[in-house]
Amino acid sequence: MPDKQHTLGQFETPTDVADLLLGFCLRRPSDRVLDPSCGAGAFLARAAQWLAWLGDGPQAPPEALWGVELDPETAVQAQTALPQAHILTCNFFTLTPDSATDLSGAFDVLIGNP
């Protein structure tokens, strides 16, 4: 029987890969980041550090970090690791403009596991 990670396609992004991709994408401390399959929040955690560094402050702005995760247990892990992030538990591919009102507007960076 396949395990949950295999079934859901879960793979934790290595920090150096996340840093490489974020380094290309993030430009301003006000950038809003969306990870449509955030898992436990590896990309969002690194994005928080990058945004804090870009803004020369202690942390990313409260509206900067957004994630969507299908697996409820993994979504709880992401929210616990990143209390300042907004984590939605749903299937990103079924979101419509009407159902995505929780996403609160546009994003500057859409990023995820390569």
mmCIF file of C-alpha atoms in Angstrom:
data_model
loop_
_atom_site.group_PDB
_atom_site.id
_atom_site.type_symbol
_atom_site.label_atom_id
_atom_site.label_comp_id
_atom_site.label_asym_id
_atom_site.label_seq_id
_atom_site.Cartn_x
_atom_site.Cartn_y
_atom_site.Cartn_z
ATOM 1 C CA MET A 1 0.000 0.000 0.000
ATOM 2 C CA PRO A 2 1.449 3.427 -0.956
ATOM 3 C CA ASP A 3 2.215 5.808 1.868
ATOM 4 C CA LYS A 4 0.551 9.206 2.227
ATOM 5 C CA GLN A 5 3.633 11.119 1.047
ATOM 6 C CA HIS A 6 3.732 9.134 -2.176
ATOM 7 C CA THR A 7 -0.030 9.342 -2.725
ATOM 8 C CA LEU A 8 -0.137 13.120 -2.211
ATOM 9 C CA GLY A 9 3.181 13.760 -3.980
ATOM 10 C CA GLN A 10 4.741 15.298 -0.878
ATOM 11 C CA PHE A 11 8.433 16.145 -1.051
ATOM 12 C CA GLU A 12 10.197 18.579 1.262
ATOM 13 C CA THR A 13 12.164 21.155 -0.681
ATOM 14 C CA PRO A 14 15.830 21.405 0.358
ATOM 15 C CA THR A 15 16.699 24.805 1.844
ATOM 16 C CA ASP A 16 19.356 25.565 -0.767
ATOM 17 C CA VAL A 17 16.853 24.960 -3.591
ATOM 18 C CA ALA A 18 14.252 27.176 -1.891
ATOM 19 C CA ASP A 19 16.865 29.919 -1.416
ATOM 20 C CA LEU A 20 17.956 29.738 -5.054
ATOM 21 C CA LEU A 21 14.401 30.098 -6.357
ATOM 22 C CA LEU A 22 13.399 32.773 -3.847
ATOM 23 C CA GLY A 23 16.535 34.747 -4.671
ATOM 24 C CA PHE A 24 15.298 35.041 -8.248
ATOM 25 C CA CYS A 25 11.733 35.943 -7.272
ATOM 26 C CA LEU A 26 11.624 38.177 -4.209
ATOM 27 C CA ARG A 27 12.482 41.810 -4.808
ATOM 28 C CA ARG A 28 10.712 43.928 -2.184
ATOM 29 C CA PRO A 29 9.903 43.437 1.500
ATOM 30 C CA SER A 30 6.252 44.047 0.588
ATOM 31 C CA ASP A 31 6.096 41.107 -1.857
ATOM 32 C CA ARG A 32 3.198 38.725 -1.214
ATOM 33 C CA VAL A 33 4.057 35.036 -1.594
ATOM 34 C CA LEU A 34 1.712 32.143 -2.380
ATOM 35 C CA ASP A 35 2.774 28.499 -2.247
ATOM 36 C CA PRO A 36 -0.108 26.475 -3.762
ATOM 37 C CA SER A 37 1.123 23.190 -2.282
ATOM 38 C CA CYS A 38 2.928 24.413 0.808
ATOM 39 C CA GLY A 39 3.351 21.145 2.679
ATOM 40 C CA ALA A 40 4.873 21.815 6.084
ATOM 41 C CA GLY A 41 5.967 25.282 4.939
ATOM 42 C CA ALA A 42 9.600 24.955 3.789
ATOM 43 C CA PHE A 43 9.278 27.581 1.038
ATOM 44 C CA LEU A 44 7.198 29.895 3.192
ATOM 45 C CA ALA A 45 9.686 29.670 6.075
ATOM 46 C CA ARG A 46 12.541 30.660 3.786
ATOM 47 C CA ALA A 47 10.391 33.371 2.164
ATOM 48 C CA ALA A 48 9.711 34.800 5.634
ATOM 49 C CA GLN A 49 13.446 35.042 6.275
ATOM 50 C CA TRP A 50 14.108 36.601 2.865
ATOM 51 C CA LEU A 51 11.336 39.192 3.310
ATOM 52 C CA ALA A 52 12.587 40.100 6.779
ATOM 53 C CA TRP A 53 16.095 40.514 5.360
ATOM 54 C CA LEU A 54 14.850 42.635 2.445
ATOM 55 C CA GLY A 55 12.912 44.825 4.868
ATOM 56 C CA ASP A 56 15.716 44.974 7.409
ATOM 57 C CA GLY A 57 13.225 43.934 10.079
ATOM 58 C CA PRO A 58 12.621 41.082 12.493
ATOM 59 C CA GLN A 59 9.955 39.324 10.405
ATOM 60 C CA ALA A 60 7.923 39.337 7.201
ATOM 61 C CA PRO A 61 4.840 41.584 7.036
ATOM 62 C CA PRO A 62 1.653 39.879 8.319
ATOM 63 C CA GLU A 63 -0.051 39.745 4.900
ATOM 64 C CA ALA A 64 3.015 38.435 3.056
ATOM 65 C CA LEU A 65 2.852 34.655 3.448
ATOM 66 C CA TRP A 66 0.071 32.448 2.092
ATOM 67 C CA GLY A 67 -0.048 28.711 1.587
ATOM 68 C CA VAL A 68 -2.534 26.127 0.398
ATOM 69 C CA GLU A 69 -2.231 22.514 1.535
ATOM 70 C CA LEU A 70 -4.492 19.576 0.725
ATOM 71 C CA ASP A 71 -3.525 17.392 3.702
ATOM 72 C CA PRO A 72 -5.028 18.717 6.973
ATOM 73 C CA GLU A 73 -2.269 17.257 9.188
ATOM 74 C CA THR A 74 0.463 18.824 7.079
ATOM 75 C CA ALA A 75 -1.417 22.141 6.977
ATOM 76 C CA VAL A 76 -1.426 22.173 10.790
ATOM 77 C CA GLN A 77 2.348 21.586 10.749
ATOM 78 C CA ALA A 78 2.798 24.564 8.413
ATOM 79 C CA GLN A 79 0.580 26.814 10.523
ATOM 80 C CA THR A 80 2.377 25.762 13.707
ATOM 81 C CA ALA A 81 5.793 26.406 12.167
ATOM 82 C CA LEU A 82 4.685 29.737 10.681
ATOM 83 C CA PRO A 83 2.042 31.356 12.900
ATOM 84 C CA GLN A 84 2.258 34.582 10.873
ATOM 85 C CA ALA A 85 1.349 32.758 7.630
ATOM 86 C CA HIS A 86 -2.133 32.254 6.262
ATOM 87 C CA ILE A 87 -2.568 28.529 5.531
ATOM 88 C CA LEU A 88 -5.686 27.296 3.744
ATOM 89 C CA THR A 89 -6.573 23.608 3.846
ATOM 90 C CA CYS A 90 -8.052 22.774 0.450
ATOM 91 C CA ASN A 91 -7.194 21.673 -3.072
ATOM 92 C CA PHE A 92 -5.586 24.610 -4.880
ATOM 93 C CA PHE A 93 -6.815 23.316 -8.237
ATOM 94 C CA THR A 94 -10.456 23.514 -7.184
ATOM 95 C CA LEU A 95 -10.277 27.141 -6.042
ATOM 96 C CA THR A 96 -12.389 29.563 -8.054
ATOM 97 C CA PRO A 97 -12.487 33.355 -7.814
ATOM 98 C CA ASP A 98 -15.592 33.046 -5.634
ATOM 99 C CA SER A 99 -14.155 30.380 -3.337
ATOM 100 C CA ALA A 100 -10.719 31.974 -3.111
ATOM 101 C CA THR A 101 -11.827 35.082 -1.233
ATOM 102 C CA ASP A 102 -9.688 33.943 1.710
ATOM 103 C CA LEU A 103 -6.597 34.548 -0.436
ATOM 104 C CA SER A 104 -7.175 38.286 -0.072
ATOM 105 C CA GLY A 105 -6.001 39.726 -3.384
ATOM 106 C CA ALA A 106 -3.066 39.467 -5.747
ATOM 107 C CA PHE A 107 0.357 37.935 -5.214
ATOM 108 C CA ASP A 108 3.795 38.991 -6.375
ATOM 109 C CA VAL A 109 5.339 35.525 -6.170
ATOM 110 C CA LEU A 110 3.776 32.132 -6.801
ATOM 111 C CA ILE A 111 6.319 29.513 -5.837
ATOM 112 C CA GLY A 112 6.473 25.846 -5.020
ATOM 113 C CA ASN A 113 8.417 22.667 -5.141
ATOM 114 C CA PRO A 114 10.124 22.373 -8.529
#
